PDB file of C-alpha atoms in Angstrom:
ATOM      1  CA  UNK A   1      -6.669 -21.918  -8.072  1.00 35.00           C
ATOM      2  CA  UNK A   2      -6.214 -20.196  -5.533  1.00 36.00           C
ATOM      3  CA  UNK A   3      -7.666 -16.929  -4.808  1.00 31.00           C
ATOM      4  CA  UNK A   4      -5.330 -13.893  -3.127  1.00 35.00           C
ATOM      5  CA  UNK A   5      -6.273 -10.593  -1.895  1.00 38.00           C
ATOM      6  CA  UNK A   6      -4.366  -8.547   1.307  1.00 36.00           C
ATOM      7  CA  UNK A   7      -6.612  -9.148   4.134  1.00 38.00           C
ATOM      8  CA  UNK A   8      -4.855 -11.963   6.152  1.00 39.00           C
ATOM      9  CA  UNK A   9      -6.064 -15.080   7.784  1.00 41.00           C
ATOM     10  CA  UNK A  10      -7.437 -18.695   5.389  1.00 41.00           C
ATOM     11  CA  UNK A  11     -10.978 -19.327   5.097  1.00 37.00           C
ATOM     12  CA  UNK A  12     -12.794 -22.039   3.579  1.00 38.00           C
ATOM     13  CA  UNK A  13     -15.291 -21.217   0.639  1.00 41.00           C
ATOM     14  CA  UNK A  14     -17.608 -22.733  -1.976  1.00 39.00           C
ATOM     15  CA  UNK A  15     -16.838 -20.839  -4.724  1.00 36.00           C
ATOM     16  CA  UNK A  16     -15.024 -23.392  -7.145  1.00 40.00           C
ATOM     17  CA  UNK A  17     -17.437 -24.997  -9.959  1.00 41.00           C
ATOM     18  CA  UNK A  18     -16.914 -27.793 -12.230  1.00 44.00           C
ATOM     19  CA  UNK A  19     -19.342 -29.112 -15.158  1.00 45.00           C
ATOM     20  CA  UNK A  20     -19.967 -32.798 -15.240  1.00 49.00           C
ATOM     21  CA  UNK A  21     -22.465 -33.913 -18.062  1.00 42.00           C
ATOM     22  CA  UNK A  22     -23.780 -30.522 -17.883  1.00 45.00           C
ATOM     23  CA  UNK A  23     -24.372 -30.248 -14.243  1.00 44.00           C
ATOM     24  CA  UNK A  24     -22.489 -27.492 -11.961  1.00 41.00           C
ATOM     25  CA  UNK A  25     -21.024 -28.687  -9.242  1.00 44.00           C
ATOM     26  CA  UNK A  26     -19.666 -26.515  -6.105  1.00 38.00           C
ATOM     27  CA  UNK A  27     -16.540 -27.753  -4.614  1.00 43.00           C
ATOM     28  CA  UNK A  28     -15.168 -26.618  -1.841  1.00 41.00           C
ATOM     29  CA  UNK A  29     -11.214 -25.472  -1.861  1.00 38.00           C
ATOM     30  CA  UNK A  30      -8.776 -23.420   0.678  1.00 43.00           C
ATOM     31  CA  UNK A  31      -8.453 -19.753  -0.483  1.00 37.00           C
ATOM     32  CA  UNK A  32      -5.496 -18.685   0.811  1.00 46.00           C
ATOM     33  CA  UNK A  33      -5.645 -14.746   1.817  1.00 51.00           C
ATOM     34  CA  UNK A  34      -2.004 -13.962   2.956  1.00 75.00           C
ATOM     35  CA  UNK A  35       0.255 -13.830   0.412  1.00 92.00           C
ATOM     36  CA  UNK A  36       4.274 -12.888   1.141  1.00 98.00           C
ATOM     37  CA  UNK A  37       5.061  -9.390  -0.064  1.00 98.00           C
ATOM     38  CA  UNK A  38       7.932  -7.224  -0.384  1.00 99.00           C
ATOM     39  CA  UNK A  39       8.828  -3.098  -0.501  1.00 99.00           C
ATOM     40  CA  UNK A  40      10.983  -2.440  -3.375  1.00 99.00           C
ATOM     41  CA  UNK A  41      12.457   0.661  -2.964  1.00 99.00           C
ATOM     42  CA  UNK A  42      14.649   1.118  -6.320  1.00 98.00           C
ATOM     43  CA  UNK A  43      15.502   2.774  -9.324  1.00 97.00           C
ATOM     44  CA  UNK A  44      12.841   3.286 -12.309  1.00 96.00           C
ATOM     45  CA  UNK A  45      13.903   3.237 -15.651  1.00 95.00           C
ATOM     46  CA  UNK A  46      11.643   3.069 -18.815  1.00 93.00           C
ATOM     47  CA  UNK A  47      13.755   2.070 -21.054  1.00 89.00           C
ATOM     48  CA  UNK A  48      15.651   0.081 -19.485  1.00 89.00           C
ATOM     49  CA  UNK A  49      15.411  -3.475 -17.173  1.00 90.00           C
ATOM     50  CA  UNK A  50      17.363  -2.522 -14.315  1.00 95.00           C
ATOM     51  CA  UNK A  51      16.638  -1.482 -10.221  1.00 96.00           C
ATOM     52  CA  UNK A  52      12.284  -1.917  -9.870  1.00 97.00           C
ATOM     53  CA  UNK A  53      11.635  -2.970 -13.604  1.00 96.00           C
ATOM     54  CA  UNK A  54      13.695  -5.993 -12.652  1.00 97.00           C
ATOM     55  CA  UNK A  55      12.933  -6.562  -9.397  1.00 98.00           C
ATOM     56  CA  UNK A  56       9.293  -6.814  -9.427  1.00 98.00           C
ATOM     57  CA  UNK A  57       9.309  -8.573 -12.783  1.00 98.00           C
ATOM     58  CA  UNK A  58      10.897 -11.629 -10.973  1.00 98.00           C
ATOM     59  CA  UNK A  59       9.094 -11.801  -7.611  1.00 98.00           C
ATOM     60  CA  UNK A  60       6.027 -11.475  -9.159  1.00 98.00           C
ATOM     61  CA  UNK A  61       7.154 -14.372 -11.257  1.00 98.00           C
ATOM     62  CA  UNK A  62       7.825 -16.116  -8.249  1.00 98.00           C
ATOM     63  CA  UNK A  63       4.688 -15.430  -6.684  1.00 98.00           C
ATOM     64  CA  UNK A  64       5.893 -12.784  -4.468  1.00 98.00           C
ATOM     65  CA  UNK A  65       3.429  -9.551  -4.417  1.00 98.00           C
ATOM     66  CA  UNK A  66       5.680  -6.219  -5.010  1.00 98.00           C
ATOM     67  CA  UNK A  67       4.825  -2.643  -3.290  1.00 99.00           C
ATOM     68  CA  UNK A  68       7.313  -0.810  -6.201  1.00 98.00           C
ATOM     69  CA  UNK A  69       8.579   2.811  -4.684  1.00 99.00           C
ATOM     70  CA  UNK A  70      11.162   4.768  -7.114  1.00 98.00           C
ATOM     71  CA  UNK A  71      14.290   6.507  -5.732  1.00 99.00           C
ATOM     72  CA  UNK A  72      14.205   8.218  -9.599  1.00 98.00           C
ATOM     73  CA  UNK A  73      12.111   8.223 -12.259  1.00 97.00           C
ATOM     74  CA  UNK A  74      14.386   8.135 -15.836  1.00 95.00           C
ATOM     75  CA  UNK A  75      13.770   7.867 -19.083  1.00 92.00           C
ATOM     76  CA  UNK A  76      17.309   5.910 -20.107  1.00 88.00           C
ATOM     77  CA  UNK A  77      20.299   4.552 -17.891  1.00 85.00           C
ATOM     78  CA  UNK A  78      22.409   7.602 -17.199  1.00 83.00           C
ATOM     79  CA  UNK A  79      25.334   5.844 -18.662  1.00 81.00           C
ATOM     80  CA  UNK A  80      23.928   6.008 -22.112  1.00 84.00           C
ATOM     81  CA  UNK A  81      23.750  10.064 -21.507  1.00 85.00           C
ATOM     82  CA  UNK A  82      21.489  12.348 -19.905  1.00 88.00           C
ATOM     83  CA  UNK A  83      19.280  10.527 -18.873  1.00 89.00           C
ATOM     84  CA  UNK A  84      15.745  12.737 -18.313  1.00 89.00           C
ATOM     85  CA  UNK A  85      13.454  12.964 -15.671  1.00 93.00           C
ATOM     86  CA  UNK A  86      15.456  12.420 -12.472  1.00 95.00           C
ATOM     87  CA  UNK A  87      15.381  11.648  -8.357  1.00 97.00           C
ATOM     88  CA  UNK A  88      12.484  11.231  -6.727  1.00 98.00           C
ATOM     89  CA  UNK A  89      12.686  13.829  -3.552  1.00 98.00           C
ATOM     90  CA  UNK A  90      12.755  12.610  -0.367  1.00 99.00           C
ATOM     91  CA  UNK A  91       9.694  14.098   0.349  1.00 99.00           C
ATOM     92  CA  UNK A  92       7.717  13.067  -2.376  1.00 99.00           C
ATOM     93  CA  UNK A  93       9.305   9.539  -1.237  1.00 99.00           C
ATOM     94  CA  UNK A  94       8.315   9.656   2.636  1.00 99.00           C
ATOM     95  CA  UNK A  95       5.243  10.974   1.554  1.00 99.00           C
ATOM     96  CA  UNK A  96       4.391   7.671  -0.560  1.00 99.00           C
ATOM     97  CA  UNK A  97       5.312   5.790   2.088  1.00 99.00           C
ATOM     98  CA  UNK A  98       2.773   7.582   4.349  1.00 99.00           C
ATOM     99  CA  UNK A  99       0.324   6.551   1.911  1.00 98.00           C
ATOM    100  CA  UNK A 100       1.035   2.906   2.142  1.00 98.00           C
ATOM    101  CA  UNK A 101       0.695   3.202   5.917  1.00 98.00           C
ATOM    102  CA  UNK A 102      -2.524   4.875   5.844  1.00 98.00           C
ATOM    103  CA  UNK A 103      -3.987   2.258   3.488  1.00 98.00           C
ATOM    104  CA  UNK A 104      -3.075  -0.549   6.726  1.00 97.00           C
ATOM    105  CA  UNK A 105      -0.531  -2.381   4.489  1.00 98.00           C
ATOM    106  CA  UNK A 106       2.797  -1.911   6.513  1.00 98.00           C
ATOM    107  CA  UNK A 107       2.000  -5.492   8.634  1.00 98.00           C
ATOM    108  CA  UNK A 108       1.283  -6.585   5.417  1.00 98.00           C
ATOM    109  CA  UNK A 109       4.975  -6.491   4.438  1.00 98.00           C
ATOM    110  CA  UNK A 110       7.504  -9.316   4.886  1.00 99.00           C
ATOM    111  CA  UNK A 111      10.293  -7.812   3.525  1.00 99.00           C
ATOM    112  CA  UNK A 112      11.853  -4.166   2.550  1.00 99.00           C
ATOM    113  CA  UNK A 113      14.596  -4.469  -0.408  1.00 99.00           C
ATOM    114  CA  UNK A 114      16.302  -1.169  -1.118  1.00 99.00           C
ATOM    115  CA  UNK A 115      18.570   0.044  -4.235  1.00 98.00           C
ATOM    116  CA  UNK A 116      20.070   2.701  -6.151  1.00 98.00           C
ATOM    117  CA  UNK A 117      19.566   5.582  -4.544  1.00 98.00           C
ATOM    118  CA  UNK A 118      18.739   9.092  -6.452  1.00 97.00           C
ATOM    119  CA  UNK A 119      20.189  10.896  -3.779  1.00 98.00           C
ATOM    120  CA  UNK A 120      21.424  11.153  -0.476  1.00 99.00           C
ATOM    121  CA  UNK A 121      18.812  11.998   1.431  1.00 99.00           C
ATOM    122  CA  UNK A 122      16.305   9.191   0.688  1.00 99.00           C
ATOM    123  CA  UNK A 123      18.930   6.596   2.869  1.00 99.00           C
ATOM    124  CA  UNK A 124      16.801   8.510   6.224  1.00 99.00           C
ATOM    125  CA  UNK A 125      13.250   8.078   4.795  1.00 99.00           C
ATOM    126  CA  UNK A 126      14.284   4.590   3.987  1.00 99.00           C
ATOM    127  CA  UNK A 127      15.217   3.890   7.212  1.00 99.00           C
ATOM    128  CA  UNK A 128      12.347   5.456   8.877  1.00 99.00           C
ATOM    129  CA  UNK A 129       9.729   3.381   6.615  1.00 99.00           C
ATOM    130  CA  UNK A 130      11.959  -0.201   7.648  1.00 99.00           C
ATOM    131  CA  UNK A 131      11.228   0.880  11.399  1.00 99.00           C
ATOM    132  CA  UNK A 132       7.833   1.679  10.645  1.00 99.00           C
ATOM    133  CA  UNK A 133       7.421  -1.459   8.979  1.00 99.00           C
ATOM    134  CA  UNK A 134       8.942  -3.712  11.742  1.00 99.00           C
ATOM    135  CA  UNK A 135       6.796  -2.016  13.878  1.00 99.00           C
ATOM    136  CA  UNK A 136       3.470  -3.441  12.673  1.00 98.00           C
ATOM    137  CA  UNK A 137       5.000  -6.800  11.519  1.00 98.00           C
ATOM    138  CA  UNK A 138       8.122  -7.455  14.213  1.00 98.00           C
ATOM    139  CA  UNK A 139       8.881 -10.538  11.708  1.00 98.00           C
ATOM    140  CA  UNK A 140       9.808  -8.237   8.855  1.00 99.00           C
ATOM    141  CA  UNK A 141      13.645  -7.438   7.338  1.00 99.00           C
ATOM    142  CA  UNK A 142      15.044  -5.019   5.814  1.00 99.00           C
ATOM    143  CA  UNK A 143      17.605  -5.989   2.675  1.00 99.00           C
ATOM    144  CA  UNK A 144      20.168  -3.392   1.523  1.00 99.00           C
ATOM    145  CA  UNK A 145      21.507  -4.155  -1.956  1.00 99.00           C
ATOM    146  CA  UNK A 146      24.369  -1.059  -1.784  1.00 98.00           C
ATOM    147  CA  UNK A 147      23.923  -0.381  -5.851  1.00 98.00           C
ATOM    148  CA  UNK A 148      27.124   1.427  -5.449  1.00 98.00           C
ATOM    149  CA  UNK A 149      29.617   0.569  -8.214  1.00 96.00           C
ATOM    150  CA  UNK A 150      31.248  -2.567 -10.344  1.00 93.00           C
ATOM    151  CA  UNK A 151      34.268  -3.307 -11.373  1.00 87.00           C
ATOM    152  CA  UNK A 152      36.516  -1.004  -9.303  1.00 88.00           C
ATOM    153  CA  UNK A 153      34.173   1.682 -10.509  1.00 92.00           C
ATOM    154  CA  UNK A 154      32.167   3.892  -8.013  1.00 96.00           C
ATOM    155  CA  UNK A 155      28.615   5.397 -10.172  1.00 93.00           C
ATOM    156  CA  UNK A 156      27.338   7.111  -7.833  1.00 96.00           C
ATOM    157  CA  UNK A 157      28.509  10.337  -5.906  1.00 97.00           C
ATOM    158  CA  UNK A 158      30.543  10.081  -2.778  1.00 98.00           C
ATOM    159  CA  UNK A 159      27.284  11.842  -0.550  1.00 98.00           C
ATOM    160  CA  UNK A 160      25.481   8.828  -1.896  1.00 98.00           C
ATOM    161  CA  UNK A 161      27.994   6.392  -1.409  1.00 99.00           C
ATOM    162  CA  UNK A 162      28.002   8.012   2.528  1.00 99.00           C
ATOM    163  CA  UNK A 163      24.523   7.492   3.017  1.00 99.00           C
ATOM    164  CA  UNK A 164      24.700   3.910   1.792  1.00 99.00           C
ATOM    165  CA  UNK A 165      28.063   2.460   3.738  1.00 99.00           C
ATOM    166  CA  UNK A 166      27.094   4.114   7.020  1.00 98.00           C
ATOM    167  CA  UNK A 167      23.661   4.834   7.214  1.00 99.00           C
ATOM    168  CA  UNK A 168      21.676   2.003   5.380  1.00 99.00           C
ATOM    169  CA  UNK A 169      24.321  -0.839   5.479  1.00 99.00           C
ATOM    170  CA  UNK A 170      24.595  -1.119   9.450  1.00 98.00           C
ATOM    171  CA  UNK A 171      21.212  -1.044   9.866  1.00 99.00           C
ATOM    172  CA  UNK A 172      19.742  -3.860   7.204  1.00 99.00           C
ATOM    173  CA  UNK A 173      19.205  -7.318   8.334  1.00 99.00           C
ATOM    174  CA  UNK A 174      20.681  -8.792   5.590  1.00 99.00           C
ATOM    175  CA  UNK A 175      23.431  -7.244   2.832  1.00 99.00           C
ATOM    176  CA  UNK A 176      23.598  -8.146  -0.906  1.00 99.00           C
ATOM    177  CA  UNK A 177      26.512  -6.469  -2.092  1.00 99.00           C
ATOM    178  CA  UNK A 178      28.955  -7.555  -5.144  1.00 98.00           C
ATOM    179  CA  UNK A 179      32.638  -8.132  -4.678  1.00 98.00           C
ATOM    180  CA  UNK A 180      33.531  -4.511  -5.132  1.00 98.00           C
ATOM    181  CA  UNK A 181      30.912  -3.371  -3.054  1.00 99.00           C
ATOM    182  CA  UNK A 182      31.870  -5.630  -0.188  1.00 99.00           C
ATOM    183  CA  UNK A 183      35.400  -4.228  -0.669  1.00 98.00           C
ATOM    184  CA  UNK A 184      33.688  -0.851   0.309  1.00 98.00           C
ATOM    185  CA  UNK A 185      31.685  -1.927   3.261  1.00 98.00           C
ATOM    186  CA  UNK A 186      35.227  -3.758   4.541  1.00 98.00           C
ATOM    187  CA  UNK A 187      37.984  -1.261   3.614  1.00 97.00           C
ATOM    188  CA  UNK A 188      39.570  -4.900   2.380  1.00 97.00           C
ATOM    189  CA  UNK A 189      40.375  -5.501  -1.576  1.00 96.00           C
ATOM    190  CA  UNK A 190      37.917  -8.667  -3.025  1.00 97.00           C
ATOM    191  CA  UNK A 191      40.416 -10.442  -5.463  1.00 94.00           C
ATOM    192  CA  UNK A 192      39.024 -13.928  -4.711  1.00 95.00           C
ATOM    193  CA  UNK A 193      36.457 -16.761  -2.515  1.00 97.00           C
ATOM    194  CA  UNK A 194      39.315 -16.306   0.789  1.00 97.00           C
ATOM    195  CA  UNK A 195      39.209 -12.629   0.905  1.00 98.00           C
ATOM    196  CA  UNK A 196      35.536 -12.415   0.462  1.00 98.00           C
ATOM    197  CA  UNK A 197      34.965 -14.869   3.023  1.00 98.00           C
ATOM    198  CA  UNK A 198      36.785 -13.567   5.569  1.00 97.00           C
ATOM    199  CA  UNK A 199      34.990  -9.987   4.603  1.00 98.00           C
ATOM    200  CA  UNK A 200      31.601 -11.265   4.937  1.00 98.00           C
ATOM    201  CA  UNK A 201      32.628 -12.213   7.696  1.00 97.00           C
ATOM    202  CA  UNK A 202      33.033  -9.096   9.378  1.00 96.00           C
ATOM    203  CA  UNK A 203      29.793  -7.715   8.554  1.00 97.00           C
ATOM    204  CA  UNK A 204      28.229  -9.595  10.784  1.00 96.00           C
ATOM    205  CA  UNK A 205      25.034 -10.320   9.433  1.00 98.00           C
ATOM    206  CA  UNK A 206      24.118 -12.251   6.691  1.00 98.00           C
ATOM    207  CA  UNK A 207      25.422 -11.631   3.086  1.00 99.00           C
ATOM    208  CA  UNK A 208      25.000 -12.594  -0.376  1.00 99.00           C
ATOM    209  CA  UNK A 209      28.449 -11.397  -2.239  1.00 99.00           C
ATOM    210  CA  UNK A 210      28.154 -11.128  -6.161  1.00 98.00           C
ATOM    211  CA  UNK A 211      30.207 -11.447  -8.780  1.00 96.00           C
ATOM    212  CA  UNK A 212      33.636 -13.014  -6.867  1.00 97.00           C
ATOM    213  CA  UNK A 213      35.950 -14.207  -9.823  1.00 95.00           C
ATOM    214  CA  UNK A 214      36.799 -17.752  -9.754  1.00 95.00           C
ATOM    215  CA  UNK A 215      38.567 -20.344 -12.165  1.00 94.00           C
ATOM    216  CA  UNK A 216      35.743 -21.358 -14.322  1.00 93.00           C
ATOM    217  CA  UNK A 217      34.078 -17.499 -14.501  1.00 94.00           C
ATOM    218  CA  UNK A 218      31.985 -16.032 -11.145  1.00 96.00           C
ATOM    219  CA  UNK A 219      30.896 -17.515  -8.088  1.00 98.00           C
ATOM    220  CA  UNK A 220      28.045 -16.403  -5.515  1.00 99.00           C
ATOM    221  CA  UNK A 221      28.870 -16.331  -1.867  1.00 99.00           C
ATOM    222  CA  UNK A 222      26.346 -16.921   0.944  1.00 99.00           C
ATOM    223  CA  UNK A 223      27.754 -16.143   4.409  1.00 98.00           C
ATOM    224  CA  UNK A 224      25.316 -16.535   7.506  1.00 97.00           C
ATOM    225  CA  UNK A 225      26.871 -17.065  11.416  1.00 93.00           C
ATOM    226  CA  UNK A 226      26.256 -20.672  10.927  1.00 93.00           C
ATOM    227  CA  UNK A 227      26.852 -21.639   7.520  1.00 96.00           C
ATOM    228  CA  UNK A 228      29.114 -20.679   3.820  1.00 98.00           C
ATOM    229  CA  UNK A 229      27.728 -21.442   0.186  1.00 98.00           C
ATOM    230  CA  UNK A 230      29.635 -21.316  -2.720  1.00 98.00           C
ATOM    231  CA  UNK A 231      27.824 -21.518  -5.998  1.00 98.00           C
ATOM    232  CA  UNK A 232      29.608 -20.489  -9.346  1.00 97.00           C
ATOM    233  CA  UNK A 233      28.621 -20.859 -13.012  1.00 97.00           C
ATOM    234  CA  UNK A 234      30.867 -20.664 -15.830  1.00 96.00           C
ATOM    235  CA  UNK A 235      32.452 -17.744 -17.610  1.00 92.00           C
ATOM    236  CA  UNK A 236      30.387 -15.619 -20.219  1.00 95.00           C
ATOM    237  CA  UNK A 237      31.268 -13.340 -22.389  1.00 93.00           C
ATOM    238  CA  UNK A 238      29.376 -10.059 -21.005  1.00 93.00           C
ATOM    239  CA  UNK A 239      26.618  -9.170 -19.278  1.00 93.00           C
ATOM    240  CA  UNK A 240      23.674  -7.087 -19.388  1.00 93.00           C
ATOM    241  CA  UNK A 241      23.121  -4.277 -16.815  1.00 92.00           C
ATOM    242  CA  UNK A 242      20.793  -5.170 -14.187  1.00 95.00           C
ATOM    243  CA  UNK A 243      21.820  -8.659 -13.471  1.00 97.00           C
ATOM    244  CA  UNK A 244      22.443  -7.340  -9.769  1.00 97.00           C
ATOM    245  CA  UNK A 245      19.068  -6.229  -9.235  1.00 98.00           C
ATOM    246  CA  UNK A 246      17.608  -9.376 -10.928  1.00 98.00           C
ATOM    247  CA  UNK A 247      19.923 -12.089  -8.535  1.00 99.00           C
ATOM    248  CA  UNK A 248      18.623 -10.090  -5.675  1.00 99.00           C
ATOM    249  CA  UNK A 249      15.604  -9.725  -6.427  1.00 99.00           C
ATOM    250  CA  UNK A 250      15.296 -13.559  -7.123  1.00 99.00           C
ATOM    251  CA  UNK A 251      17.068 -14.280  -3.511  1.00 99.00           C
ATOM    252  CA  UNK A 252      15.076 -12.641  -1.632  1.00 99.00           C
ATOM    253  CA  UNK A 253      12.001 -13.522  -3.445  1.00 99.00           C
ATOM    254  CA  UNK A 254      12.978 -17.195  -2.734  1.00 99.00           C
ATOM    255  CA  UNK A 255      13.936 -16.828   1.000  1.00 98.00           C
ATOM    256  CA  UNK A 256      10.731 -14.873   1.512  1.00 98.00           C
ATOM    257  CA  UNK A 257       8.783 -17.639   0.188  1.00 97.00           C
ATOM    258  CA  UNK A 258      10.050 -20.276   2.199  1.00 97.00           C
ATOM    259  CA  UNK A 259      13.215 -21.634   0.463  1.00 98.00           C
ATOM    260  CA  UNK A 260      15.581 -22.951   2.019  1.00 98.00           C
ATOM    261  CA  UNK A 261      19.123 -21.215   1.743  1.00 97.00           C
ATOM    262  CA  UNK A 262      21.132 -23.186  -0.407  1.00 97.00           C
ATOM    263  CA  UNK A 263      17.519 -23.637  -2.900  1.00 98.00           C
ATOM    264  CA  UNK A 264      17.472 -19.861  -2.862  1.00 98.00           C
ATOM    265  CA  UNK A 265      21.002 -19.474  -3.601  1.00 99.00           C
ATOM    266  CA  UNK A 266      21.191 -22.132  -6.414  1.00 99.00           C
ATOM    267  CA  UNK A 267      17.776 -20.804  -8.083  1.00 99.00           C
ATOM    268  CA  UNK A 268      18.472 -17.285  -7.776  1.00 99.00           C
ATOM    269  CA  UNK A 269      22.268 -18.155  -9.670  1.00 99.00           C
ATOM    270  CA  UNK A 270      20.618 -20.562 -12.206  1.00 98.00           C
ATOM    271  CA  UNK A 271      18.124 -18.120 -13.430  1.00 99.00           C
ATOM    272  CA  UNK A 272      20.059 -15.178 -13.736  1.00 98.00           C
ATOM    273  CA  UNK A 273      22.807 -17.283 -15.874  1.00 98.00           C
ATOM    274  CA  UNK A 274      19.935 -18.697 -18.118  1.00 98.00           C
ATOM    275  CA  UNK A 275      18.698 -15.038 -18.704  1.00 98.00           C
ATOM    276  CA  UNK A 276      21.878 -13.438 -19.568  1.00 98.00           C
ATOM    277  CA  UNK A 277      22.334 -16.773 -22.414  1.00 97.00           C
ATOM    278  CA  UNK A 278      18.976 -16.169 -23.708  1.00 97.00           C
ATOM    279  CA  UNK A 279      19.680 -12.456 -23.631  1.00 96.00           C
ATOM    280  CA  UNK A 280      22.958 -12.586 -25.282  1.00 96.00           C
ATOM    281  CA  UNK A 281      21.895 -14.994 -28.153  1.00 96.00           C
ATOM    282  CA  UNK A 282      19.259 -12.308 -28.925  1.00 95.00           C
ATOM    283  CA  UNK A 283      21.671  -9.799 -28.758  1.00 94.00           C
ATOM    284  CA  UNK A 284      19.883  -7.600 -26.770  1.00 92.00           C
ATOM    285  CA  UNK A 285      21.759  -5.035 -24.332  1.00 90.00           C
ATOM    286  CA  UNK A 286      18.936  -5.269 -21.638  1.00 92.00           C
ATOM    287  CA  UNK A 287      17.729  -8.627 -19.937  1.00 96.00           C
ATOM    288  CA  UNK A 288      14.943 -10.028 -21.905  1.00 94.00           C
ATOM    289  CA  UNK A 289      12.829 -10.891 -18.632  1.00 94.00           C
ATOM    290  CA  UNK A 290       9.906 -11.274 -20.564  1.00 93.00           C
ATOM    291  CA  UNK A 291      10.892 -13.928 -22.970  1.00 93.00           C
ATOM    292  CA  UNK A 292      13.198 -15.844 -20.461  1.00 96.00           C
ATOM    293  CA  UNK A 293      10.370 -15.542 -17.462  1.00 96.00           C
ATOM    294  CA  UNK A 294       9.894 -19.565 -17.675  1.00 97.00           C
ATOM    295  CA  UNK A 295      13.322 -19.758 -16.229  1.00 98.00           C
ATOM    296  CA  UNK A 296      12.921 -16.964 -13.611  1.00 98.00           C
ATOM    297  CA  UNK A 297      11.059 -19.858 -11.169  1.00 98.00           C
ATOM    298  CA  UNK A 298      12.218 -23.097 -12.831  1.00 98.00           C
ATOM    299  CA  UNK A 299      15.854 -22.251 -14.215  1.00 98.00           C
ATOM    300  CA  UNK A 300      17.288 -24.541 -16.772  1.00 98.00           C
ATOM    301  CA  UNK A 301      20.470 -24.560 -15.230  1.00 97.00           C
ATOM    302  CA  UNK A 302      20.750 -25.230 -11.721  1.00 97.00           C
ATOM    303  CA  UNK A 303      24.576 -25.063 -10.047  1.00 97.00           C
ATOM    304  CA  UNK A 304      24.845 -27.115  -6.795  1.00 97.00           C
ATOM    305  CA  UNK A 305      25.932 -24.858  -3.804  1.00 97.00           C
ATOM    306  CA  UNK A 306      28.838 -26.018  -2.161  1.00 97.00           C
ATOM    307  CA  UNK A 307      29.221 -26.116   1.414  1.00 97.00           C
ATOM    308  CA  UNK A 308      32.122 -24.540   3.083  1.00 96.00           C
ATOM    309  CA  UNK A 309      33.518 -25.349   6.150  1.00 88.00           C
ATOM    310  CA  UNK A 310      33.198 -22.302   8.811  1.00 81.00           C
ATOM    311  CA  UNK A 311      36.417 -20.926  10.501  1.00 68.00           C
ATOM    312  CA  UNK A 312      37.175 -19.239  13.468  1.00 56.00           C
TER     313      UNK A 312
END
């Protein structure tokens, strides 16, 4: 068993005990005192599995520690009607970030993952946090999941869209848009894999694009400066809300903990598919994460990523 805290280096300890014929023996073992950590800045919805309710659970299931900051605190999803609650004021978000810094936690953060924004003025607060975290840990990365819309429809205000497209996205180290959001980022209509590849290349940074329509279903494209990978799964009748949040969290969690590019893509894609299948079987409108948590790190479905030949 590995005991973990947040103080840094590995040490030797003699705390493990086993019992043999009534005698307690001390056994020396390695105590890991450094765990990979992600700061997740997303929506918090009490009655739905979206945003941080999805991301934190999924990444923790992968063995990644998650610091959660909410951009909204809502009772239910806005598409159900008046959600209750509201967006977290930018000043409150900034104050919470200051609290993390005051506890000396910036240097322990390996990645910042931002998702749905509650209001446009949260964007500069997030960018300031990223800058401070990178100053404390130069190896830290910033991952932006745009969360602007899907299926040709924008579901945030024009102000929030501008804050993400022209504020957060250009400063991100990685981007994880869906096909529609990739179109917004590049002013292109994404109608298949070939166009998605061209659009992703325009961004000149690692990009994971989800929900690309294919002959058999949907696919996810991973594009980096040196490689391209494509992974697809069969078509399903529908998908609960939050699947994009789940995919980005699983991919980031796997990469942060050390999974190779193709393995992270395959594992995240397969796990999302399995969770959707179980949720549909239970006729659930939401992702059934607790009931399907066994597949988050060890999916039943393991689609093979196809390496694509790079083009100039």
